[in-house]
Short mmCIF file of C-alpha atoms and ligand atoms in Angstrom, two decimals:
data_model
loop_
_atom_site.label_atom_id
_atom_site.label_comp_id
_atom_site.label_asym_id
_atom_site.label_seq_id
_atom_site.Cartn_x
_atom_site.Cartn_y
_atom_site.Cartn_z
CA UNK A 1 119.67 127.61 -72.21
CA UNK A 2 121.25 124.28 -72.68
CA UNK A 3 123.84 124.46 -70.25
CA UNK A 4 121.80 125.92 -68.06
CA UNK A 5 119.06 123.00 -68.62
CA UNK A 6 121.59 120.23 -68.50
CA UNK A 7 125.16 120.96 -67.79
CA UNK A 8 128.25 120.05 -69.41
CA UNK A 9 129.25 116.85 -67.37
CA UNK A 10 126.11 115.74 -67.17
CA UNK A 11 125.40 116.06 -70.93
CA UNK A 12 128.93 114.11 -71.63
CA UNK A 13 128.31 111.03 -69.33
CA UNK A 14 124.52 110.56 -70.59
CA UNK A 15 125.75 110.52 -73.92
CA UNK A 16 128.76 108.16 -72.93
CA UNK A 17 126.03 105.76 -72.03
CA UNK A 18 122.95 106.14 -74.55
CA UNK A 19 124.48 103.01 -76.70
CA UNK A 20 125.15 100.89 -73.26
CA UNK A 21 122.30 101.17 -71.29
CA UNK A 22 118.91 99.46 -71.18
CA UNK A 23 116.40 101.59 -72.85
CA UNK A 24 119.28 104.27 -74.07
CA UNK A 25 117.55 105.22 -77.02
CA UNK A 26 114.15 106.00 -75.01
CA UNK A 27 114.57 109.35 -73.72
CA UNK A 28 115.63 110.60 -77.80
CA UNK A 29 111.87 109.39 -77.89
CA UNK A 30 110.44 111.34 -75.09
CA UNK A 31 112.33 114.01 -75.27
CA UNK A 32 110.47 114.13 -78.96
CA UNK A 33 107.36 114.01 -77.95
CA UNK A 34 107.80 116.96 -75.37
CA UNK A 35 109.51 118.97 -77.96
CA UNK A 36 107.12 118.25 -80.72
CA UNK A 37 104.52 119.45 -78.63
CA UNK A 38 106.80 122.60 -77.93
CA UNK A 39 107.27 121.78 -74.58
CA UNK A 40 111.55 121.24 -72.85
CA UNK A 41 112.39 117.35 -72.85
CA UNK A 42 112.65 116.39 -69.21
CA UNK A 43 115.68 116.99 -67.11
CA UNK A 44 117.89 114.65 -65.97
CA UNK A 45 120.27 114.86 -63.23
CA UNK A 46 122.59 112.65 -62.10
CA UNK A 47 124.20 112.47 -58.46
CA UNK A 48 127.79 113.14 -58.12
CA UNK A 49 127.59 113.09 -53.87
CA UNK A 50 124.70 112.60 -50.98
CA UNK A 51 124.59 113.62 -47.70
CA UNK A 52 122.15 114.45 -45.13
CA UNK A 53 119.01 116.35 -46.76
CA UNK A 54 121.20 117.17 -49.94
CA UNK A 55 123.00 115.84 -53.31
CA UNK A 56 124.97 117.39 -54.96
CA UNK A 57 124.66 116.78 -59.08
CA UNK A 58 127.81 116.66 -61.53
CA UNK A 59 128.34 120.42 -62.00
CA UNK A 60 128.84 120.12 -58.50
CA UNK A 61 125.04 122.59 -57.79
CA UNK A 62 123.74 121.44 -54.68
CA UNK A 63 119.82 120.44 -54.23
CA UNK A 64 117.94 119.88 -51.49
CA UNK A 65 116.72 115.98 -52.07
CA UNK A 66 112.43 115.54 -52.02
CA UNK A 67 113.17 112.71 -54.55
CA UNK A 68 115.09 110.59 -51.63
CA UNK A 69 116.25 107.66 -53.57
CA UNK A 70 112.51 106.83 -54.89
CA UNK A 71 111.71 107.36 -51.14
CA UNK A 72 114.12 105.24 -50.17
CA UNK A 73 116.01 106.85 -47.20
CA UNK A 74 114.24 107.61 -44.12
CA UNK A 75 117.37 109.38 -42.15
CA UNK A 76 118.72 111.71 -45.05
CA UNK A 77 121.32 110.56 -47.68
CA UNK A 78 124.48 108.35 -46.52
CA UNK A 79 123.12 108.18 -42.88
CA UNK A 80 126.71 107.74 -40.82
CA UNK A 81 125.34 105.09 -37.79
CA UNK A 82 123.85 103.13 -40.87
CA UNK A 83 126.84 103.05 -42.93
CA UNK A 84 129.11 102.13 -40.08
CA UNK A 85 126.29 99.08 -38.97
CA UNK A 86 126.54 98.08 -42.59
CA UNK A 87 131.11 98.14 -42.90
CA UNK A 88 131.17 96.39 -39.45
CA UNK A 89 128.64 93.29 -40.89
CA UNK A 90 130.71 93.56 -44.29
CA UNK A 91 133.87 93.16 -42.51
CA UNK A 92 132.44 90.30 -40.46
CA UNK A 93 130.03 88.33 -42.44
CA UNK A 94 130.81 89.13 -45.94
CA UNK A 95 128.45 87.40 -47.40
CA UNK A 96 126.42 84.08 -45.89
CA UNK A 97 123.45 83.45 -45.73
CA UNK A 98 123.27 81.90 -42.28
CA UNK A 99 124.47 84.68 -40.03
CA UNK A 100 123.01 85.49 -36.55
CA UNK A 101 121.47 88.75 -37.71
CA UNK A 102 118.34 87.64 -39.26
CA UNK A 103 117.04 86.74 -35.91
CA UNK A 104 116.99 89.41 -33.75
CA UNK A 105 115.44 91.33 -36.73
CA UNK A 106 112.42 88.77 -37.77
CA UNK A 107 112.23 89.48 -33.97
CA UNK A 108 112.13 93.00 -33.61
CA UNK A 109 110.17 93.35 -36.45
CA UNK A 110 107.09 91.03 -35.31
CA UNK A 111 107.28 93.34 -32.01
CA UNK A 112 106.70 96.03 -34.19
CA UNK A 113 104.02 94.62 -36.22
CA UNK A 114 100.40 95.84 -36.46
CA UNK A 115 99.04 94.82 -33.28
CA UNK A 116 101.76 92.73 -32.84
CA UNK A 117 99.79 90.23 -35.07
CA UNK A 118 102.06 89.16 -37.78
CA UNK A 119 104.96 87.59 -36.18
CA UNK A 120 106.26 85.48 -39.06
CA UNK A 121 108.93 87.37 -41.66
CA UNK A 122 110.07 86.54 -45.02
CA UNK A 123 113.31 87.97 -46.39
CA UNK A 124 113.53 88.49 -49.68
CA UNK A 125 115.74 91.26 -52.01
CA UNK A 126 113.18 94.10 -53.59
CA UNK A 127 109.73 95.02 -53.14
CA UNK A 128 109.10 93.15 -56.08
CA UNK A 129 109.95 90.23 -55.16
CA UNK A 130 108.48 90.40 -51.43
CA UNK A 131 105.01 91.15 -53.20
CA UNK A 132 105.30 88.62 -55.37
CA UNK A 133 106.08 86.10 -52.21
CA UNK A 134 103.62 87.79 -50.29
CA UNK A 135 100.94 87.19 -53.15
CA UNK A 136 102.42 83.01 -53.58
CA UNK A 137 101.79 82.79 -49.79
CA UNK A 138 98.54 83.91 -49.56
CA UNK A 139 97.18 81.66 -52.74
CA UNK A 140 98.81 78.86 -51.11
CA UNK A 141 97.77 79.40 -48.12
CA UNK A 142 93.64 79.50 -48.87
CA UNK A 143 94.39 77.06 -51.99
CA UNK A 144 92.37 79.60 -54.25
CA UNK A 145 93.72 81.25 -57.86
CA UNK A 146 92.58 84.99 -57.32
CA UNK A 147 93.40 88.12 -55.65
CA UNK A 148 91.90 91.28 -56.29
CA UNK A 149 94.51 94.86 -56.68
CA UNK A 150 93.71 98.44 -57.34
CA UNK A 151 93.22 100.75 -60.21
CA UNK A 152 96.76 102.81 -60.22
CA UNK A 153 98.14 100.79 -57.60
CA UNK A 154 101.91 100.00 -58.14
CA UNK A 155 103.43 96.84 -56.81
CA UNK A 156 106.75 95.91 -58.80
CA UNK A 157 108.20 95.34 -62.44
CA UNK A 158 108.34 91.96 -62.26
CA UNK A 159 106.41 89.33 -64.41
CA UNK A 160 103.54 88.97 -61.38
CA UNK A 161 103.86 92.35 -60.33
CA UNK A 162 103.67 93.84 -63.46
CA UNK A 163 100.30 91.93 -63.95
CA UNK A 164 99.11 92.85 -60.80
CA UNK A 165 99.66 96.40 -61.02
CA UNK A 166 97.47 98.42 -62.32
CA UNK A 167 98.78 102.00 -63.11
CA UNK A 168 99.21 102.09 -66.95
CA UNK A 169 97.51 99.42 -69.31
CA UNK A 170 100.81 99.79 -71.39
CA UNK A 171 102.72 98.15 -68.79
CA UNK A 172 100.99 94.34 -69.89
CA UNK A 173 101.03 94.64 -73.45
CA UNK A 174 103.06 91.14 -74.09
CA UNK A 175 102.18 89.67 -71.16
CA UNK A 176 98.55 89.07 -72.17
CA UNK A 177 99.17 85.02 -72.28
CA UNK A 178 100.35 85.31 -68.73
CA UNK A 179 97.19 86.91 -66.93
CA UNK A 180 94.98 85.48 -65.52
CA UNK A 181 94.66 85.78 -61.48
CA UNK A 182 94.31 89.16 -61.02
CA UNK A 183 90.91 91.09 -60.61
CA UNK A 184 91.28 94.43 -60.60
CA UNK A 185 89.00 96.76 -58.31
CA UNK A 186 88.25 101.03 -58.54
CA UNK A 187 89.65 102.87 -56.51
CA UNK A 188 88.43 105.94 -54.76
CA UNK A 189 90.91 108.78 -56.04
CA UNK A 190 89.81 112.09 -55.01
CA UNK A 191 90.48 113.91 -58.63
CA UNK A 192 88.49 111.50 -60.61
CA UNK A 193 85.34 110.87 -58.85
CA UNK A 194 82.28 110.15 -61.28
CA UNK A 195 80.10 113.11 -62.31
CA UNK A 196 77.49 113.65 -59.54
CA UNK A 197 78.76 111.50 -56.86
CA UNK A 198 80.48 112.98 -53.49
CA UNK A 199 83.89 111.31 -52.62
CA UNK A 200 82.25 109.20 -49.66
CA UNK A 201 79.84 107.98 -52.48
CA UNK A 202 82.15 107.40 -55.05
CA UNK A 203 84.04 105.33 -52.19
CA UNK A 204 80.89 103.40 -50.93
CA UNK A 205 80.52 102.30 -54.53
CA UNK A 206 84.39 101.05 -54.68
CA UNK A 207 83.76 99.17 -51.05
CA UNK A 208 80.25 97.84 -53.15
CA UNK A 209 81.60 96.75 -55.80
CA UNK A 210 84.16 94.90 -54.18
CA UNK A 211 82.06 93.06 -52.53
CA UNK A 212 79.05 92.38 -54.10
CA UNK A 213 79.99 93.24 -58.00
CA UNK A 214 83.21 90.95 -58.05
CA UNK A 215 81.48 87.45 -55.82
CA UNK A 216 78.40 88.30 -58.55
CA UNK A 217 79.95 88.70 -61.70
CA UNK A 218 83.49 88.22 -62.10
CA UNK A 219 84.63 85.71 -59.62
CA UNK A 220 82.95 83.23 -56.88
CA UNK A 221 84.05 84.79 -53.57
CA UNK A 222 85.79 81.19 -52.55
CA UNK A 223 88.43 81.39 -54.91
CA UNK A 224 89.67 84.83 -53.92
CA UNK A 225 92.49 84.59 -51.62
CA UNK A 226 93.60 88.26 -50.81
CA UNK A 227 93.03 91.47 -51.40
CA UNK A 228 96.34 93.25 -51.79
CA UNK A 229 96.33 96.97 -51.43
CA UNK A 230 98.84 99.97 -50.70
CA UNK A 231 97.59 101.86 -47.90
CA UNK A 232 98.29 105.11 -49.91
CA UNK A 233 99.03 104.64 -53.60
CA UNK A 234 102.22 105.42 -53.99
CA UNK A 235 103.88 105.22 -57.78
CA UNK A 236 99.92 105.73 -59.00
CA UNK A 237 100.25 109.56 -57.74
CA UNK A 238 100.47 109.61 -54.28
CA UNK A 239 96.82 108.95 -53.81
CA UNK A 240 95.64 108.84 -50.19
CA UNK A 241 92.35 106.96 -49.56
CA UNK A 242 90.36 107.83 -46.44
CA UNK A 243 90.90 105.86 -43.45
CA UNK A 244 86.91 104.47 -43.69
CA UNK A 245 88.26 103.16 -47.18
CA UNK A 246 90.55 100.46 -45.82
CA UNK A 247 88.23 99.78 -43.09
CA UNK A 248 85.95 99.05 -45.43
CA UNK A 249 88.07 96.61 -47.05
CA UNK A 250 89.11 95.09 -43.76
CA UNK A 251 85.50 94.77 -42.98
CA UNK A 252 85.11 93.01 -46.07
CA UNK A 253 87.64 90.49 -45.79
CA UNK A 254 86.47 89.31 -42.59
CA UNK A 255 83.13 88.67 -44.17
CA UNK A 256 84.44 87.37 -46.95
CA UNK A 257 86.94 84.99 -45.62
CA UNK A 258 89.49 86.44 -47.99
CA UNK A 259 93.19 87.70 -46.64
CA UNK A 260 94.11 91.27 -46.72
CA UNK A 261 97.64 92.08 -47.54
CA UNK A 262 99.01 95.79 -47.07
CA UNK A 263 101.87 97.15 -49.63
CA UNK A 264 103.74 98.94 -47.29
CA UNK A 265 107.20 98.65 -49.47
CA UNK A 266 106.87 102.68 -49.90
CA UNK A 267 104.72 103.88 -47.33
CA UNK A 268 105.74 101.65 -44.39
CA UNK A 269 108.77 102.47 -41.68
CA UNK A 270 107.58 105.92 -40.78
CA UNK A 271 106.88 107.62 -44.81
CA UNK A 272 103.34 108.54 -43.60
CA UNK A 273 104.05 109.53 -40.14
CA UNK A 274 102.99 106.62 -38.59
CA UNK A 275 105.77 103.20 -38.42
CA UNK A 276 102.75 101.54 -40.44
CA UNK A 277 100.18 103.57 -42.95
CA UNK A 278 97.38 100.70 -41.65
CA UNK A 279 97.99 102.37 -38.54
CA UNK A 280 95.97 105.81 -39.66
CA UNK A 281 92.94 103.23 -40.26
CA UNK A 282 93.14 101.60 -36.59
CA UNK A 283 93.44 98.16 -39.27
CA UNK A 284 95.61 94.84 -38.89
CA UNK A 285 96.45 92.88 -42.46
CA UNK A 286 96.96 89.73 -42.77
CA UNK A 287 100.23 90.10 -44.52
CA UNK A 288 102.38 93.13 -44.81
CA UNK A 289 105.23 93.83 -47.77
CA UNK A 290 108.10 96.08 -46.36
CA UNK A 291 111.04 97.22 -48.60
CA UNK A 292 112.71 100.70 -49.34
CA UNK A 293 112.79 102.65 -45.90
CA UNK A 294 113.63 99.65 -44.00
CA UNK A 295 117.21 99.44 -44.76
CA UNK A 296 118.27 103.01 -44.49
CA UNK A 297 118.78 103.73 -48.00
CA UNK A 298 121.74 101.75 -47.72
CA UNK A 299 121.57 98.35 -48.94
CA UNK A 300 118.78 96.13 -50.71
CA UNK A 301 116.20 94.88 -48.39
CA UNK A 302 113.06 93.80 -48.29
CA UNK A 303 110.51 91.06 -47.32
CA UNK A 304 106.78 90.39 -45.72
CA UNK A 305 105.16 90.07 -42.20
CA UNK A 306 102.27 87.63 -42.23
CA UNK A 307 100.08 85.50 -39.55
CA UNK A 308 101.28 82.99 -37.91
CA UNK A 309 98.71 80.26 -39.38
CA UNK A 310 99.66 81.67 -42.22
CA UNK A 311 103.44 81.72 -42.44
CA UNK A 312 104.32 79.36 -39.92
CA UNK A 313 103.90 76.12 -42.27
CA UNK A 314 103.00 77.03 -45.72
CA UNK A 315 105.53 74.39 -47.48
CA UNK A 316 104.71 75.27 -50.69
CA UNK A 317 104.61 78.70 -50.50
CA UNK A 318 108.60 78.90 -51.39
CA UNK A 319 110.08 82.33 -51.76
CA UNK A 320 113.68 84.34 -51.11
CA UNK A 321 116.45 84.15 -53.45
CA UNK A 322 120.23 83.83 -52.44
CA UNK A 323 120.97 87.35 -51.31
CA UNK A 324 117.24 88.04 -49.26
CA UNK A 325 118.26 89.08 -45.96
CA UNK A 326 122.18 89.65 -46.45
CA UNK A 327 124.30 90.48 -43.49
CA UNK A 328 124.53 94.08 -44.39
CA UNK A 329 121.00 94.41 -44.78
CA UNK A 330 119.91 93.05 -41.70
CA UNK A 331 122.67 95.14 -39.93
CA UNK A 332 121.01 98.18 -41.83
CA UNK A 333 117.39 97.53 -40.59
CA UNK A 334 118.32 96.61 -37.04
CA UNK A 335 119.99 99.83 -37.03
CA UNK A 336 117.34 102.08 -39.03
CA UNK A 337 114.76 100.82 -36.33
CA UNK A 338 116.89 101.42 -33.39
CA UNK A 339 117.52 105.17 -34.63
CA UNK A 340 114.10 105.81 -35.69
CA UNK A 341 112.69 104.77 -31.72
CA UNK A 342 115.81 106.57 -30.20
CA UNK A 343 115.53 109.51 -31.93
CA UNK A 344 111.69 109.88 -31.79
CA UNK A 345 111.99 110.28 -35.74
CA UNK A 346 107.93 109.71 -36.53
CA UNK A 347 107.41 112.88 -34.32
CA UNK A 348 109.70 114.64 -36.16
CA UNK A 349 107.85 113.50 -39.40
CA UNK A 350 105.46 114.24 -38.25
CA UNK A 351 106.14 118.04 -37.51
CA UNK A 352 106.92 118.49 -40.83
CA UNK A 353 104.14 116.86 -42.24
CA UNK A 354 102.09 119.80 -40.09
CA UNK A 355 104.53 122.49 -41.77
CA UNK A 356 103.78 121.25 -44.90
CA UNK A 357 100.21 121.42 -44.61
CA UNK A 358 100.22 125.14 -43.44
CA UNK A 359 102.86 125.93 -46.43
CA UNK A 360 100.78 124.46 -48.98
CA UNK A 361 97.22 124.96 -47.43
CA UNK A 362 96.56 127.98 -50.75
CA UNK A 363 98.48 126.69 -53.10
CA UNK A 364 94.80 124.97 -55.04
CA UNK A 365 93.54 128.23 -54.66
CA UNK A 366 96.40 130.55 -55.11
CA UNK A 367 97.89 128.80 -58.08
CA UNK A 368 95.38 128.47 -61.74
CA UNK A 369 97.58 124.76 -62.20
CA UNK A 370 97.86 123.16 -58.83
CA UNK A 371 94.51 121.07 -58.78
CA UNK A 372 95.17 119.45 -55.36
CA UNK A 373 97.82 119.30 -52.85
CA UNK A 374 97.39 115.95 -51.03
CA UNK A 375 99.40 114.38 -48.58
CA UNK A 376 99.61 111.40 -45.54
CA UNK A 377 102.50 112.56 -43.54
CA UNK A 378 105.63 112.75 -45.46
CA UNK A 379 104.33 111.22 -48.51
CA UNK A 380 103.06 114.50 -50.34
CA UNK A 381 101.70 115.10 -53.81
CA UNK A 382 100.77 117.87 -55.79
CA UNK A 383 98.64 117.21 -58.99
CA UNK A 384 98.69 119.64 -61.87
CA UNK A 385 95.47 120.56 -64.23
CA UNK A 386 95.12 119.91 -67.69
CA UNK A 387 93.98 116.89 -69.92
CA UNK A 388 96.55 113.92 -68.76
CA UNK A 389 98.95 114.75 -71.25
CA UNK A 390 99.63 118.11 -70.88
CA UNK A 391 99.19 117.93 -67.00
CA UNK A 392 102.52 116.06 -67.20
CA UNK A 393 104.26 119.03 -69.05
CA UNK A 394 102.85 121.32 -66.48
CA UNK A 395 103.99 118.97 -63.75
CA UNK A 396 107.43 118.55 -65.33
CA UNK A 397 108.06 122.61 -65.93
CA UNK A 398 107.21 122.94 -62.57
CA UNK A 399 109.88 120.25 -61.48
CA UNK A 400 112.46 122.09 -63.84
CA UNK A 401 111.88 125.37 -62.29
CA UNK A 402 112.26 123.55 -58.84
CA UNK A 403 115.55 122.45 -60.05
CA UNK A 404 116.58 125.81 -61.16
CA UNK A 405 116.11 126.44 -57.45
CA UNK A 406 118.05 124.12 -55.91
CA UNK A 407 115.20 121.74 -55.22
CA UNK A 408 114.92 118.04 -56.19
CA UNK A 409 111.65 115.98 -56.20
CA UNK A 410 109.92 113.39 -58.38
CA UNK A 411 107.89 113.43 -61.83
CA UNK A 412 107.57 110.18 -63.40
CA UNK A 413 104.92 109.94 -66.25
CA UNK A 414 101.69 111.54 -64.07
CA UNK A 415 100.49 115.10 -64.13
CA UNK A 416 101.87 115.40 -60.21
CA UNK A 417 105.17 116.45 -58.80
CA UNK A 418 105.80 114.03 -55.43
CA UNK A 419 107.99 114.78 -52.51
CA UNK A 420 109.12 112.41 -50.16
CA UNK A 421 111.53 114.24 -47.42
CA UNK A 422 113.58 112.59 -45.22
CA UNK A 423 112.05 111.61 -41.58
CA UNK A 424 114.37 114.19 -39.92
CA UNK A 425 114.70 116.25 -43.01
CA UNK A 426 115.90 119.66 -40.60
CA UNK A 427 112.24 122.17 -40.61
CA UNK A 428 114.43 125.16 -42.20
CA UNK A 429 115.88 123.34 -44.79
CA UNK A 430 112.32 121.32 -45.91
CA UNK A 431 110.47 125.10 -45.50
CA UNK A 432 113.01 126.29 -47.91
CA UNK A 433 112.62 123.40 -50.33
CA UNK A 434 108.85 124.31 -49.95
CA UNK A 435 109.12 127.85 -50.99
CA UNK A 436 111.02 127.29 -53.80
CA UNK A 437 108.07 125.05 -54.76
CA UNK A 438 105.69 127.53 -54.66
CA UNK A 439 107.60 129.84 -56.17
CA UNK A 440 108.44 127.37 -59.19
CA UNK A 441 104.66 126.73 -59.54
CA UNK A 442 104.09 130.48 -59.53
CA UNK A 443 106.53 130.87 -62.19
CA UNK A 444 104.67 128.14 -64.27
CA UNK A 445 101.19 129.59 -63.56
CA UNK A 446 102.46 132.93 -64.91
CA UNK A 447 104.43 132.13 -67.67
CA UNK A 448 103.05 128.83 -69.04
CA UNK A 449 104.74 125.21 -69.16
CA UNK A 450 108.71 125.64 -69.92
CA UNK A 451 108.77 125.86 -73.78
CA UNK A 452 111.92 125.86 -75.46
CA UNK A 453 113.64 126.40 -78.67
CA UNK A 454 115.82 123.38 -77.43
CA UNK A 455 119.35 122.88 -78.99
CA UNK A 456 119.81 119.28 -80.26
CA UNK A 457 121.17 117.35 -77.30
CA UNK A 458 122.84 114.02 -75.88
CA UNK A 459 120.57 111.46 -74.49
CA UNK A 460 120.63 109.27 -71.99
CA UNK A 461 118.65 106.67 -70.02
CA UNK A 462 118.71 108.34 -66.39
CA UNK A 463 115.28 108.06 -64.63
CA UNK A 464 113.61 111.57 -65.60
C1 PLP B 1 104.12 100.06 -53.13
C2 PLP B 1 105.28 99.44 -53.82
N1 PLP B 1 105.35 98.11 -53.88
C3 PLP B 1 106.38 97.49 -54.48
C4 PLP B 1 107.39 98.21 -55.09
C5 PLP B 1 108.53 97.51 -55.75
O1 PLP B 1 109.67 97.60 -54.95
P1 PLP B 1 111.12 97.45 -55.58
O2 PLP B 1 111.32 98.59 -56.51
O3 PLP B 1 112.04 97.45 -54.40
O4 PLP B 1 111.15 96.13 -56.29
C6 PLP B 1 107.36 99.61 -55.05
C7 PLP B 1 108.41 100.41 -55.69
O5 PLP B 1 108.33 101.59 -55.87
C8 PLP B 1 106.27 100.25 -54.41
O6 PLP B 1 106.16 101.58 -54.35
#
């Protein structure tokens, strides 16, 4: 069972760096708790080789990749035109940070901006720090001290971001003395909606209470600046809100004089089928985060889209650090884009997002676990039942089993399993990927949660 859980190489090289790496000791812990509750600690894998739709782990077993970096690679694993784009600029530029590329992109990317209405662009290096930027901009920008964010939204690990998101009360424990600007709003998720209410009620509250609870009670509407929001919730669970939902909030903001920024860091560059996820609600932010897809899964990039008024002169709104925007990652967007218009990748995503919903149309109804299958385009979750805690067993056996068939995809710490397939992932291969899934949650719903009389093992600190 333990080779067959973890194999040899893998076992060898996790335990090589349990005393080096951050948070080494951590998955001893975990693995603990899963095992003292009788369930299998969670699997790690780590990626010898990447190409196309697949990696290949250290054993050398090959798996067809729904995990994609953290959704991180539009075009498959290791896409060749990308990689090339990326040497050439490398061999050119090395780095500086005043090369020509930055220009054509900040360019191509205000053509290719919601309604072509946020021509200014910030580079920075991760999502975190573009939200962060994005967030600096839009306080300086109205001169007011609050925004308002999401329950379970996800925004970044860094000091701000880390305040501002909202997906485990955990995550500010030690950073109490540093709150302070962030209100934090419900949101409508479809598995948690208050006894008695119907989802469009439940939502009509969340729109209500942003607008009339917070300017009441918590904080006089003229010193809110923004209200930042991920168009789906991403990290949270792969939440989708309805399109009326982020209307709503539009609709709001315009009343309320307050900016609306869009964290499209995960969902943005084609993820839900669409280049932008505002795009399924017909709205235009004030200021849009980008990150992840952009580059190609090649290099770090990210940064934020905003108004003119609003970008244009802001001198105290200071952001980017010295390698935002590097030559390489500029090549790698320009590049990305230009593949993604000439190969007509969001109708490709878009097909599969349609195959998707026909394989998994039953699965709430076929399957005792599976609670909901949800999904905007390629962004795709499936949530598992039980009380929080054991929902994330349940989720997890179900990932193992998936693994056990040749299938990787993504289980963090919430009771869902998330796939995020490349844009031009080819149909046969994501169909297959799919019917392993089902099969792996069949398996589960038959036999229970993977228990395991589990050998005493290596540890390590590889994401699980
Ligand atoms: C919506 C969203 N915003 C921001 C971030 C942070 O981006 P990064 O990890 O590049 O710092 C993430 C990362 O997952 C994200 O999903």
């Amino acid at each position: 069972m333990a080779e067959d859980h973890l194999g040899q190489r893998t076992q060898s090289l996790l335990a090589r760096g349990q005393p080096f790496l951050k948070g080494g000791s951590r998955y001893e812990a975990v693995a603990a708790a899963s095992q003292g509750q009788g369930f299998l600690p969670p699997r790690q894998l780590i990626v010898d080789r990447a190409e196309g739709d697949f990696i290949w782990d250290l054993e050398g077993q090959r798996f067809i990749d729904f995990q994609n970096g953290w959704a991180t690679n539009p075009l498959g694993n290791c896409h060749p035109e990308i990689l090339g784009a990326v040497q050439a600029a490398q061999k050119r530029y090395g780095f500086h940070w005043e090369h020509p590329l930055r220009i054509p992109l900040a360019e191509r990317l205000a053509n290719l901006s919601p309604g072509q209405a946020l021509p200014r662009f910030s580079f920075e290096v991760s999502g975190t720090e573009a939200v962060e930027a994005a967030v600096h901009a839009a306080l300086c920008h109205t001169d007011r001290r609050y925004i308002i964010a999401f329950a379970s939204s996800f925004h970044g690990e860094g000091l701000g971001t880390k305040l501002i998101s909202a997906y485990d009360a955990q995550n500010y424990v030690g950073l109490e003395a540093w709150s302070g600007g962030v209100i934090r709003a419900p949101f409508p998720h479809s598995e948690a909606i208050p006894p008695g209410l119907s989802l469009a009620q439940y939502q009509d509250y969340c729109l209500w209470y942003l607008e009339h609870h917070i300017p009441q009670y918590v904080m006089a509407a003229d010193n809110i600046a923004a209200v930042l929001i991920e168009p789906a919730l991403a990290e949270g669970g792969n939440w989708v809100p309805e399109p009326d939902f982020l209307k709503g909030i539009r609709a709001i903001c315009d009343r309320q004089d307050w900016l609306m920024i869009a964290d499209e860091v995960l969902t943005g560059v084609g993820r839900t089928g669409t280049l932008w996820a505002v795009e399924h609600a017909d709205v235009i932010p004030d200021i849009m985060v980008v990150g992840k897809h952009l580059s190609g899964g090649i290099e770090p990039f990210a940064g934020f889209s905003a108004r003119d008024d609003i970008l244009g002169d802001n001198p105290r709104a200071t952001s980017g650090s010295t390698f935002a925007g590097t030559p390489a990652g500029c090549a790698a967007a320009l590049k990305t884009l230009e593949i993604i218009e000439r190969d007509d990748v969001l109708t490709q995503a878009r097909h599969l997002s349609g195959l998707a919903a026909a394989a998994c149309a039953d699965w709430s109804e076929r399957f005792e676990i599976v609670s909901e299958v949800r999904g905007l385009g390629l962004l795709i979750g499936v949530s598992f039942q039980g009380s929080r805690a054991n929902g994330v067993h349940v989720a997890r056996s179900v990932r193992d089993e998936m693994l056990k068939r040749g299938v990787w995809a993504l289980c963090d710490f919430q009771p869902q399993v998330r796939l995020y397939p490349a844009l031009n992932m080819a149909p046969e291969v994501f169909l297959q990927g799919l019917s392993a899934m089902a099969e792996a949650i069949e398996t589960v719903d038959r036999k229970g949660p993977t228990v395991g009389d589990y050998p005493a093992r290596p540890s390590g600190n590889v994401g699980f």
